[in-house]
PDB file of C-alpha atoms in Angstrom:
ATOM      1  CA  MET A   1      88.931  91.634  95.982  1.00 42.00           C
ATOM      2  CA  THR A   2      86.857  92.396  92.876  1.00 45.00           C
ATOM      3  CA  GLY A   3      83.148  92.723  93.357  1.00 56.00           C
ATOM      4  CA  SER A   4      83.654  93.865  96.927  1.00 69.00           C
ATOM      5  CA  ILE A   5      82.277  97.376  96.466  1.00 82.00           C
ATOM      6  CA  SER A   6      78.611  97.859  97.241  1.00 88.00           C
ATOM      7  CA  VAL A   7      76.757 101.108  96.822  1.00 92.00           C
ATOM      8  CA  ILE A   8      73.946 101.568  99.352  1.00 94.00           C
ATOM      9  CA  ARG A   9      71.102 104.046  98.955  1.00 94.00           C
ATOM     10  CA  VAL A  10      70.169 106.191 101.938  1.00 92.00           C
ATOM     11  CA  GLY A  11      67.271 108.321 100.785  1.00 92.00           C
ATOM     12  CA  ASP A  12      68.628 110.478  97.973  1.00 93.00           C
ATOM     13  CA  LEU A  13      72.244 109.826  99.011  1.00 96.00           C
ATOM     14  CA  LEU A  14      74.684 107.039  98.260  1.00 96.00           C
ATOM     15  CA  LEU A  15      76.856 105.367 100.859  1.00 97.00           C
ATOM     16  CA  VAL A  16      79.949 103.403  99.863  1.00 96.00           C
ATOM     17  CA  THR A  17      82.100 101.568 102.365  1.00 94.00           C
ATOM     18  CA  VAL A  18      85.608 101.218 100.980  1.00 93.00           C
ATOM     19  CA  PRO A  19      87.337  97.891 101.812  1.00 91.00           C
ATOM     20  CA  PRO A  20      90.526  98.018 103.946  1.00 90.00           C
ATOM     21  CA  ASP A  21      93.138  97.229 101.293  1.00 90.00           C
ATOM     22  CA  PRO A  22      91.599  97.386  97.821  1.00 90.00           C
ATOM     23  CA  ASP A  23      93.635  96.533  94.739  1.00 89.00           C
ATOM     24  CA  ASP A  24      93.737  98.998  91.823  1.00 88.00           C
ATOM     25  CA  PRO A  25      90.924  97.362  89.801  1.00 90.00           C
ATOM     26  CA  THR A  26      88.675  97.514  92.871  1.00 91.00           C
ATOM     27  CA  VAL A  27      89.441 101.220  93.271  1.00 91.00           C
ATOM     28  CA  GLY A  28      88.560 101.757  89.600  1.00 90.00           C
ATOM     29  CA  GLU A  29      85.401  99.724  90.053  1.00 92.00           C
ATOM     30  CA  LEU A  30      84.428 101.954  92.959  1.00 93.00           C
ATOM     31  CA  GLN A  31      84.515 105.014  90.724  1.00 94.00           C
ATOM     32  CA  GLU A  32      82.450 103.409  87.979  1.00 94.00           C
ATOM     33  CA  GLY A  33      79.939 101.917  90.419  1.00 94.00           C
ATOM     34  CA  VAL A  34      79.417 105.262  92.145  1.00 94.00           C
ATOM     35  CA  LEU A  35      78.860 107.186  88.912  1.00 95.00           C
ATOM     36  CA  ARG A  36      76.437 104.571  87.582  1.00 94.00           C
ATOM     37  CA  ALA A  37      74.480 104.687  90.836  1.00 95.00           C
ATOM     38  CA  MET A  38      74.437 108.507  90.815  1.00 95.00           C
ATOM     39  CA  GLU A  39      72.743 108.389  87.430  1.00 94.00           C
ATOM     40  CA  GLN A  40      70.456 105.457  88.187  1.00 94.00           C
ATOM     41  CA  TYR A  41      69.127 106.790  91.504  1.00 94.00           C
ATOM     42  CA  ASP A  42      69.280 110.491  90.722  1.00 93.00           C
ATOM     43  CA  ALA A  43      71.336 110.853  93.910  1.00 95.00           C
ATOM     44  CA  LYS A  44      72.125 114.225  95.469  1.00 95.00           C
ATOM     45  CA  GLY A  45      75.250 113.217  97.295  1.00 95.00           C
ATOM     46  CA  LEU A  46      77.823 110.572  98.139  1.00 96.00           C
ATOM     47  CA  VAL A  47      79.363 109.478 101.422  1.00 97.00           C
ATOM     48  CA  LEU A  48      82.612 107.549 101.073  1.00 96.00           C
ATOM     49  CA  ASP A  49      83.306 105.673 104.285  1.00 97.00           C
ATOM     50  CA  ILE A  50      87.061 105.088 104.482  1.00 96.00           C
ATOM     51  CA  SER A  51      87.135 104.220 108.191  1.00 97.00           C
ATOM     52  CA  THR A  52      88.605 100.754 107.574  1.00 95.00           C
ATOM     53  CA  VAL A  53      91.199 101.970 105.053  1.00 95.00           C
ATOM     54  CA  GLU A  54      94.729 101.525 106.404  1.00 94.00           C
ATOM     55  CA  THR A  55      96.719 102.608 103.363  1.00 93.00           C
ATOM     56  CA  LEU A  56      95.831 105.603 101.229  1.00 93.00           C
ATOM     57  CA  ASP A  57      98.461 105.955  98.539  1.00 92.00           C
ATOM     58  CA  SER A  58      98.600 108.543  95.757  1.00 90.00           C
ATOM     59  CA  PHE A  59      96.703 106.426  93.234  1.00 90.00           C
ATOM     60  CA  PHE A  60      93.873 105.714  95.648  1.00 92.00           C
ATOM     61  CA  ALA A  61      93.698 109.372  96.748  1.00 92.00           C
ATOM     62  CA  ARG A  62      93.662 110.586  93.164  1.00 90.00           C
ATOM     63  CA  THR A  63      90.801 108.228  92.300  1.00 92.00           C
ATOM     64  CA  ILE A  64      88.821 109.456  95.307  1.00 93.00           C
ATOM     65  CA  ALA A  65      89.434 113.124  94.422  1.00 93.00           C
ATOM     66  CA  GLU A  66      88.482 112.473  90.792  1.00 93.00           C
ATOM     67  CA  THR A  67      85.345 110.618  91.818  1.00 94.00           C
ATOM     68  CA  ALA A  68      84.308 113.535  94.028  1.00 95.00           C
ATOM     69  CA  GLN A  69      84.913 115.889  91.122  1.00 94.00           C
ATOM     70  CA  MET A  70      82.837 113.746  88.760  1.00 95.00           C
ATOM     71  CA  VAL A  71      80.025 113.474  91.301  1.00 95.00           C
ATOM     72  CA  GLY A  72      80.193 117.281  91.515  1.00 95.00           C
ATOM     73  CA  LEU A  73      79.791 117.560  87.754  1.00 95.00           C
ATOM     74  CA  MET A  74      76.687 115.412  88.117  1.00 94.00           C
ATOM     75  CA  GLY A  75      75.272 117.824  90.665  1.00 94.00           C
ATOM     76  CA  GLY A  76      76.138 115.866  93.810  1.00 95.00           C
ATOM     77  CA  ARG A  77      78.240 116.577  96.865  1.00 95.00           C
ATOM     78  CA  THR A  78      80.793 114.131  98.246  1.00 96.00           C
ATOM     79  CA  VAL A  79      81.810 113.710 101.860  1.00 97.00           C
ATOM     80  CA  ILE A  80      84.801 111.547 102.724  1.00 97.00           C
ATOM     81  CA  ALA A  81      84.151 110.073 106.127  1.00 97.00           C
ATOM     82  CA  GLY A  82      86.154 108.363 108.813  1.00 97.00           C
ATOM     83  CA  MET A  83      89.789 108.846 107.836  1.00 97.00           C
ATOM     84  CA  ARG A  84      92.004 107.297 110.501  1.00 97.00           C
ATOM     85  CA  ALA A  85      94.526 109.510 112.291  1.00 97.00           C
ATOM     86  CA  SER A  86      97.474 107.449 111.035  1.00 97.00           C
ATOM     87  CA  VAL A  87      96.183 107.746 107.462  1.00 96.00           C
ATOM     88  CA  ALA A  88      95.638 111.514 107.800  1.00 96.00           C
ATOM     89  CA  ILE A  89      99.217 111.990 109.077  1.00 95.00           C
ATOM     90  CA  THR A  90     100.668 109.820 106.320  1.00 95.00           C
ATOM     91  CA  ALA A  91      98.585 111.392 103.550  1.00 93.00           C
ATOM     92  CA  THR A  92      99.659 114.888 104.603  1.00 92.00           C
ATOM     93  CA  GLN A  93     103.351 113.953 104.686  1.00 91.00           C
ATOM     94  CA  LEU A  94     103.038 112.258 101.335  1.00 90.00           C
ATOM     95  CA  GLY A  95     101.579 115.485  99.944  1.00 87.00           C
ATOM     96  CA  LEU A  96      98.123 114.160  99.113  1.00 87.00           C
ATOM     97  CA  THR A  97      95.087 116.346  98.814  1.00 83.00           C
ATOM     98  CA  LEU A  98      91.553 115.222  98.179  1.00 84.00           C
ATOM     99  CA  GLY A  99      90.727 118.172  95.972  1.00 78.00           C
ATOM    100  CA  GLY A 100      87.899 120.222  97.394  1.00 74.00           C
ATOM    101  CA  SER A 101      86.128 117.252  98.957  1.00 87.00           C
ATOM    102  CA  LEU A 102      84.213 117.717 102.173  1.00 93.00           C
ATOM    103  CA  THR A 103      85.301 115.495 105.032  1.00 96.00           C
ATOM    104  CA  ALA A 104      83.679 114.254 108.223  1.00 97.00           C
ATOM    105  CA  LEU A 105      84.864 112.321 111.254  1.00 97.00           C
ATOM    106  CA  ASP A 106      82.328 109.539 110.706  1.00 97.00           C
ATOM    107  CA  VAL A 107      79.410 108.463 108.519  1.00 96.00           C
ATOM    108  CA  ASP A 108      76.801 109.885 110.894  1.00 95.00           C
ATOM    109  CA  ARG A 109      78.340 113.352 110.698  1.00 96.00           C
ATOM    110  CA  ALA A 110      78.765 112.991 106.933  1.00 96.00           C
ATOM    111  CA  LEU A 111      75.067 112.227 106.479  1.00 95.00           C
ATOM    112  CA  ARG A 112      74.153 115.194 108.659  1.00 94.00           C
ATOM    113  CA  LEU A 113      76.478 117.396 106.638  1.00 94.00           C
ATOM    114  CA  LEU A 114      74.510 116.419 103.551  1.00 94.00           C
ATOM    115  CA  GLY A 115      71.246 117.182 105.305  1.00 88.00           C
ATOM    116  CA  ARG A 116      70.205 113.724 106.382  1.00 74.00           C
ATOM    117  CA  GLY A 117      70.581 111.648 109.500  1.00 61.00           C
ATOM    118  CA  ALA A 118      69.308 110.959 112.992  1.00 51.00           C
ATOM    119  CA  GLN A 119      68.668 114.619 113.666  1.00 48.00           C
ATOM    120  CA  GLY A 120      66.801 114.846 110.384  1.00 46.00           C
ATOM    121  CA  GLY A 121      68.300 117.963 108.893  1.00 44.00           C
ATOM    122  CA  ALA A 122      71.336 120.034 108.325  1.00 44.00           C
ATOM    123  CA  ARG A 123      72.786 122.055 111.147  1.00 44.00           C
TER     124      ARG A 123
ATOM    125  CA  MET B   1     107.960  78.783 106.557  1.00 40.00           C
ATOM    126  CA  THR B   2     108.119  82.407 105.524  1.00 57.00           C
ATOM    127  CA  ASP B   3     110.036  84.708 107.787  1.00 73.00           C
ATOM    128  CA  LEU B   4     108.013  87.876 108.375  1.00 86.00           C
ATOM    129  CA  LEU B   5     111.179  89.908 108.891  1.00 91.00           C
ATOM    130  CA  GLU B   6     112.898  89.007 105.659  1.00 93.00           C
ATOM    131  CA  GLY B   7     111.724  88.136 102.198  1.00 95.00           C
ATOM    132  CA  GLU B   8     111.312  88.865  98.549  1.00 96.00           C
ATOM    133  CA  ILE B   9     108.290  89.383  96.328  1.00 96.00           C
ATOM    134  CA  GLY B  10     108.225  89.605  92.561  1.00 97.00           C
ATOM    135  CA  ILE B  11     106.243  92.552  91.206  1.00 96.00           C
ATOM    136  CA  ALA B  12     104.516  91.915  87.913  1.00 94.00           C
ATOM    137  CA  THR B  13     100.794  92.543  88.268  1.00 90.00           C
ATOM    138  CA  GLU B  14      98.462  94.934  90.061  1.00 87.00           C
ATOM    139  CA  SER B  15      97.589  92.262  92.612  1.00 89.00           C
ATOM    140  CA  ASP B  16     101.270  92.055  93.605  1.00 94.00           C
ATOM    141  CA  LEU B  17     100.850  95.556  95.063  1.00 94.00           C
ATOM    142  CA  VAL B  18      98.409  94.151  97.594  1.00 94.00           C
ATOM    143  CA  VAL B  19     100.735  91.229  98.357  1.00 95.00           C
ATOM    144  CA  ALA B  20     103.679  93.620  98.811  1.00 96.00           C
ATOM    145  CA  ARG B  21     101.695  95.917 101.138  1.00 96.00           C
ATOM    146  CA  LYS B  22     100.621  92.913 103.238  1.00 96.00           C
ATOM    147  CA  ALA B  23     104.202  91.637 103.539  1.00 96.00           C
ATOM    148  CA  VAL B  24     105.541  95.051 104.560  1.00 97.00           C
ATOM    149  CA  ARG B  25     102.713  95.531 107.055  1.00 97.00           C
ATOM    150  CA  GLY B  26     103.501  92.129 108.576  1.00 96.00           C
ATOM    151  CA  ALA B  27     107.200  92.962 108.909  1.00 97.00           C
ATOM    152  CA  ALA B  28     106.613  96.464 110.321  1.00 97.00           C
ATOM    153  CA  ASP B  29     103.984  95.194 112.775  1.00 96.00           C
ATOM    154  CA  SER B  30     106.203  92.427 114.087  1.00 95.00           C
ATOM    155  CA  LEU B  31     109.112  94.849 114.553  1.00 95.00           C
ATOM    156  CA  GLY B  32     106.908  96.867 116.889  1.00 95.00           C
ATOM    157  CA  PHE B  33     106.545 100.066 114.877  1.00 97.00           C
ATOM    158  CA  SER B  34     103.732 102.413 115.951  1.00 96.00           C
ATOM    159  CA  VAL B  35     100.458 102.346 114.013  1.00 96.00           C
ATOM    160  CA  THR B  36     101.371 105.636 112.314  1.00 97.00           C
ATOM    161  CA  ASP B  37     104.841 104.420 111.363  1.00 97.00           C
ATOM    162  CA  VAL B  38     103.402 101.160 110.015  1.00 97.00           C
ATOM    163  CA  THR B  39     101.037 103.257 107.881  1.00 97.00           C
ATOM    164  CA  ARG B  40     103.928 105.447 106.682  1.00 97.00           C
ATOM    165  CA  ILE B  41     106.066 102.417 105.765  1.00 98.00           C
ATOM    166  CA  VAL B  42     103.243 100.556 103.989  1.00 97.00           C
ATOM    167  CA  THR B  43     102.242 103.700 102.070  1.00 96.00           C
ATOM    168  CA  ALA B  44     105.842 104.330 100.964  1.00 97.00           C
ATOM    169  CA  ALA B  45     106.079 100.684  99.882  1.00 97.00           C
ATOM    170  CA  SER B  46     102.869 101.059  97.911  1.00 95.00           C
ATOM    171  CA  GLU B  47     104.232 104.113  96.047  1.00 94.00           C
ATOM    172  CA  LEU B  48     107.562 102.450  95.258  1.00 95.00           C
ATOM    173  CA  THR B  49     105.985  99.149  94.224  1.00 95.00           C
ATOM    174  CA  ARG B  50     103.630 101.053  91.940  1.00 92.00           C
ATOM    175  CA  ASN B  51     106.608 102.843  90.393  1.00 91.00           C
ATOM    176  CA  ILE B  52     108.086  99.461  89.421  1.00 93.00           C
ATOM    177  CA  PHE B  53     104.796  98.345  87.968  1.00 90.00           C
ATOM    178  CA  ARG B  54     104.238 101.644  86.146  1.00 89.00           C
ATOM    179  CA  TYR B  55     107.717 102.344  84.757  1.00 90.00           C
ATOM    180  CA  ALA B  56     109.483  99.001  84.505  1.00 92.00           C
ATOM    181  CA  GLY B  57     106.607  96.530  84.315  1.00 93.00           C
ATOM    182  CA  THR B  58     108.318  93.980  86.509  1.00 96.00           C
ATOM    183  CA  GLY B  59     110.763  93.974  89.370  1.00 97.00           C
ATOM    184  CA  VAL B  60     111.300  92.778  92.876  1.00 98.00           C
ATOM    185  CA  MET B  61     110.770  94.037  96.430  1.00 98.00           C
ATOM    186  CA  ARG B  62     113.030  92.762  99.201  1.00 98.00           C
ATOM    187  CA  TRP B  63     112.785  93.529 102.865  1.00 97.00           C
ATOM    188  CA  HIS B  64     114.786  92.752 105.975  1.00 96.00           C
ATOM    189  CA  ARG B  65     115.167  93.713 109.598  1.00 96.00           C
ATOM    190  CA  LEU B  66     117.967  96.087 110.596  1.00 96.00           C
ATOM    191  CA  GLU B  67     119.840  96.483 113.845  1.00 94.00           C
ATOM    192  CA  ARG B  68     122.254  99.341 114.502  1.00 91.00           C
ATOM    193  CA  GLY B  69     123.497 100.529 117.863  1.00 88.00           C
ATOM    194  CA  GLY B  70     120.612  98.919 119.699  1.00 88.00           C
ATOM    195  CA  SER B  71     117.978 100.341 117.338  1.00 92.00           C
ATOM    196  CA  LEU B  72     115.700  98.196 115.235  1.00 95.00           C
ATOM    197  CA  GLY B  73     114.681  99.117 111.753  1.00 97.00           C
ATOM    198  CA  LEU B  74     113.283  97.885 108.480  1.00 98.00           C
ATOM    199  CA  GLU B  75     114.939  98.153 105.095  1.00 98.00           C
ATOM    200  CA  LEU B  76     113.007  97.843 101.847  1.00 98.00           C
ATOM    201  CA  THR B  77     114.614  97.543  98.429  1.00 98.00           C
ATOM    202  CA  PHE B  78     112.770  97.981  95.142  1.00 97.00           C
ATOM    203  CA  ALA B  79     114.736  96.838  92.126  1.00 97.00           C
ATOM    204  CA  ASP B  80     113.880  96.695  88.446  1.00 95.00           C
ATOM    205  CA  ASP B  81     115.539  96.352  85.048  1.00 94.00           C
ATOM    206  CA  GLY B  82     113.398  99.109  83.573  1.00 92.00           C
ATOM    207  CA  PRO B  83     114.229 102.278  81.649  1.00 92.00           C
ATOM    208  CA  GLY B  84     116.029 103.918  84.585  1.00 91.00           C
ATOM    209  CA  ILE B  85     115.762 107.513  85.750  1.00 89.00           C
ATOM    210  CA  GLY B  86     117.571 110.068  83.580  1.00 86.00           C
ATOM    211  CA  ASP B  87     117.504 112.893  86.094  1.00 84.00           C
ATOM    212  CA  ILE B  88     117.132 111.742  89.699  1.00 87.00           C
ATOM    213  CA  GLU B  89     117.032 115.313  91.014  1.00 84.00           C
ATOM    214  CA  GLN B  90     114.088 116.085  88.767  1.00 84.00           C
ATOM    215  CA  ALA B  91     112.352 112.827  89.727  1.00 84.00           C
ATOM    216  CA  MET B  92     112.706 113.815  93.390  1.00 84.00           C
ATOM    217  CA  GLN B  93     110.782 117.053  92.842  1.00 80.00           C
ATOM    218  CA  ALA B  94     107.208 116.889  94.043  1.00 70.00           C
ATOM    219  CA  GLY B  95     104.825 117.220  91.135  1.00 72.00           C
ATOM    220  CA  PHE B  96     107.213 115.969  88.481  1.00 70.00           C
ATOM    221  CA  SER B  97     105.975 112.887  86.678  1.00 73.00           C
ATOM    222  CA  SER B  98     106.897 111.354  83.355  1.00 68.00           C
ATOM    223  CA  SER B  99     103.918 109.002  83.466  1.00 63.00           C
ATOM    224  CA  GLY B 100     100.947 111.253  84.058  1.00 57.00           C
ATOM    225  CA  GLY B 101     100.884 110.392  87.748  1.00 64.00           C
ATOM    226  CA  LEU B 102     100.794 112.878  90.591  1.00 60.00           C
ATOM    227  CA  GLY B 103     104.572 112.888  90.909  1.00 68.00           C
ATOM    228  CA  LEU B 104     104.390 112.178  94.616  1.00 73.00           C
ATOM    229  CA  GLY B 105     105.906 108.698  94.599  1.00 82.00           C
ATOM    230  CA  LEU B 106     109.630 109.252  95.145  1.00 90.00           C
ATOM    231  CA  PRO B 107     109.611 112.525  97.121  1.00 90.00           C
ATOM    232  CA  GLY B 108     106.600 111.351  99.117  1.00 91.00           C
ATOM    233  CA  ALA B 109     108.216 108.029  99.995  1.00 93.00           C
ATOM    234  CA  LYS B 110     111.348 109.889 101.087  1.00 94.00           C
ATOM    235  CA  ARG B 111     109.364 112.062 103.488  1.00 94.00           C
ATOM    236  CA  LEU B 112     107.614 109.033 104.970  1.00 96.00           C
ATOM    237  CA  MET B 113     110.851 107.104 105.572  1.00 97.00           C
ATOM    238  CA  ASP B 114     114.050 108.009 107.472  1.00 97.00           C
ATOM    239  CA  GLU B 115     116.556 107.222 104.738  1.00 96.00           C
ATOM    240  CA  MET B 116     116.402 106.784 100.992  1.00 96.00           C
ATOM    241  CA  GLU B 117     118.962 105.932  98.334  1.00 95.00           C
ATOM    242  CA  ILE B 118     118.411 105.722  94.601  1.00 94.00           C
ATOM    243  CA  ALA B 119     120.754 104.031  92.168  1.00 94.00           C
ATOM    244  CA  SER B 120     119.719 104.207  88.559  1.00 92.00           C
ATOM    245  CA  GLU B 121     121.216 103.842  85.149  1.00 93.00           C
ATOM    246  CA  VAL B 122     119.329 104.738  81.982  1.00 93.00           C
ATOM    247  CA  GLY B 123     118.496 101.590  80.057  1.00 93.00           C
ATOM    248  CA  LYS B 124     119.663  99.329  82.882  1.00 94.00           C
ATOM    249  CA  GLY B 125     117.245  99.817  85.745  1.00 94.00           C
ATOM    250  CA  THR B 126     116.593 101.403  89.106  1.00 94.00           C
ATOM    251  CA  THR B 127     117.121 100.348  92.696  1.00 96.00           C
ATOM    252  CA  VAL B 128     115.480 102.332  95.481  1.00 96.00           C
ATOM    253  CA  THR B 129     116.389 101.527  99.071  1.00 97.00           C
ATOM    254  CA  VAL B 130     114.468 102.989 102.009  1.00 98.00           C
ATOM    255  CA  ARG B 131     114.866 102.530 105.755  1.00 98.00           C
ATOM    256  CA  LYS B 132     112.778 103.323 108.776  1.00 98.00           C
ATOM    257  CA  TRP B 133     114.101 103.170 112.321  1.00 97.00           C
ATOM    258  CA  ARG B 134     111.926 102.371 115.283  1.00 95.00           C
ATOM    259  CA  ARG B 135     111.732 105.168 117.818  1.00 81.00           C
ATOM    260  CA  LYS B 136     112.744 103.999 121.237  1.00 71.00           C
ATOM    261  CA  ALA B 137     109.779 103.723 123.577  1.00 58.00           C
TER     262      ALA B 137
END
């Protein structure tokens, strides 16, 4: 599973699609890759697409929340997009929070939330 | 041939977490659990497998199909020869962690499953058993 994280640039934003069942090193790699790309591309925000993720356990959630916090320290905003209903139910019962991260139903809405997308601007 | 509904996996490395999640997903899927229940079971398994890896280093996960009074279920057992849990009540409190984790593992897994039992002896090891019953359609 290593090497399966790719960070895509969309204007001044970064888009990362998280694989369905990443192992711990891949989750760690995601965090490092995102922070490197933030610096390299002078990005203003990050969209984490978790629409294919079927299992969000406490380690994974903590890494996501930490990444969002780190991106925030670097001046960017993070939107977590596409959480499945079954994952949202499970995460809530487990007691997970994603810190103060913004969330969106899908990537399109996430991009619009960050001021970019088909409609070309924030609401 | 591996039986989806019964088996055993040794836990020793991070990649075994992925193997364990896949095995539990396969078992829960084939028993006909709902998508949300499959997610609950796999997530609980992930927490408990990680506990083995984090606290004991190595251990084993076993799973098998249950049948009781016409209901189907899945039982998962996580056993290790690690340091054991000194105070189970404390370990069951959300937010308590002796490892710098979030402290959600045991109490979280209990909320996601229908039944949970913990047997532990300091210096000998820990066995956590969880069960989930399929809701009748």
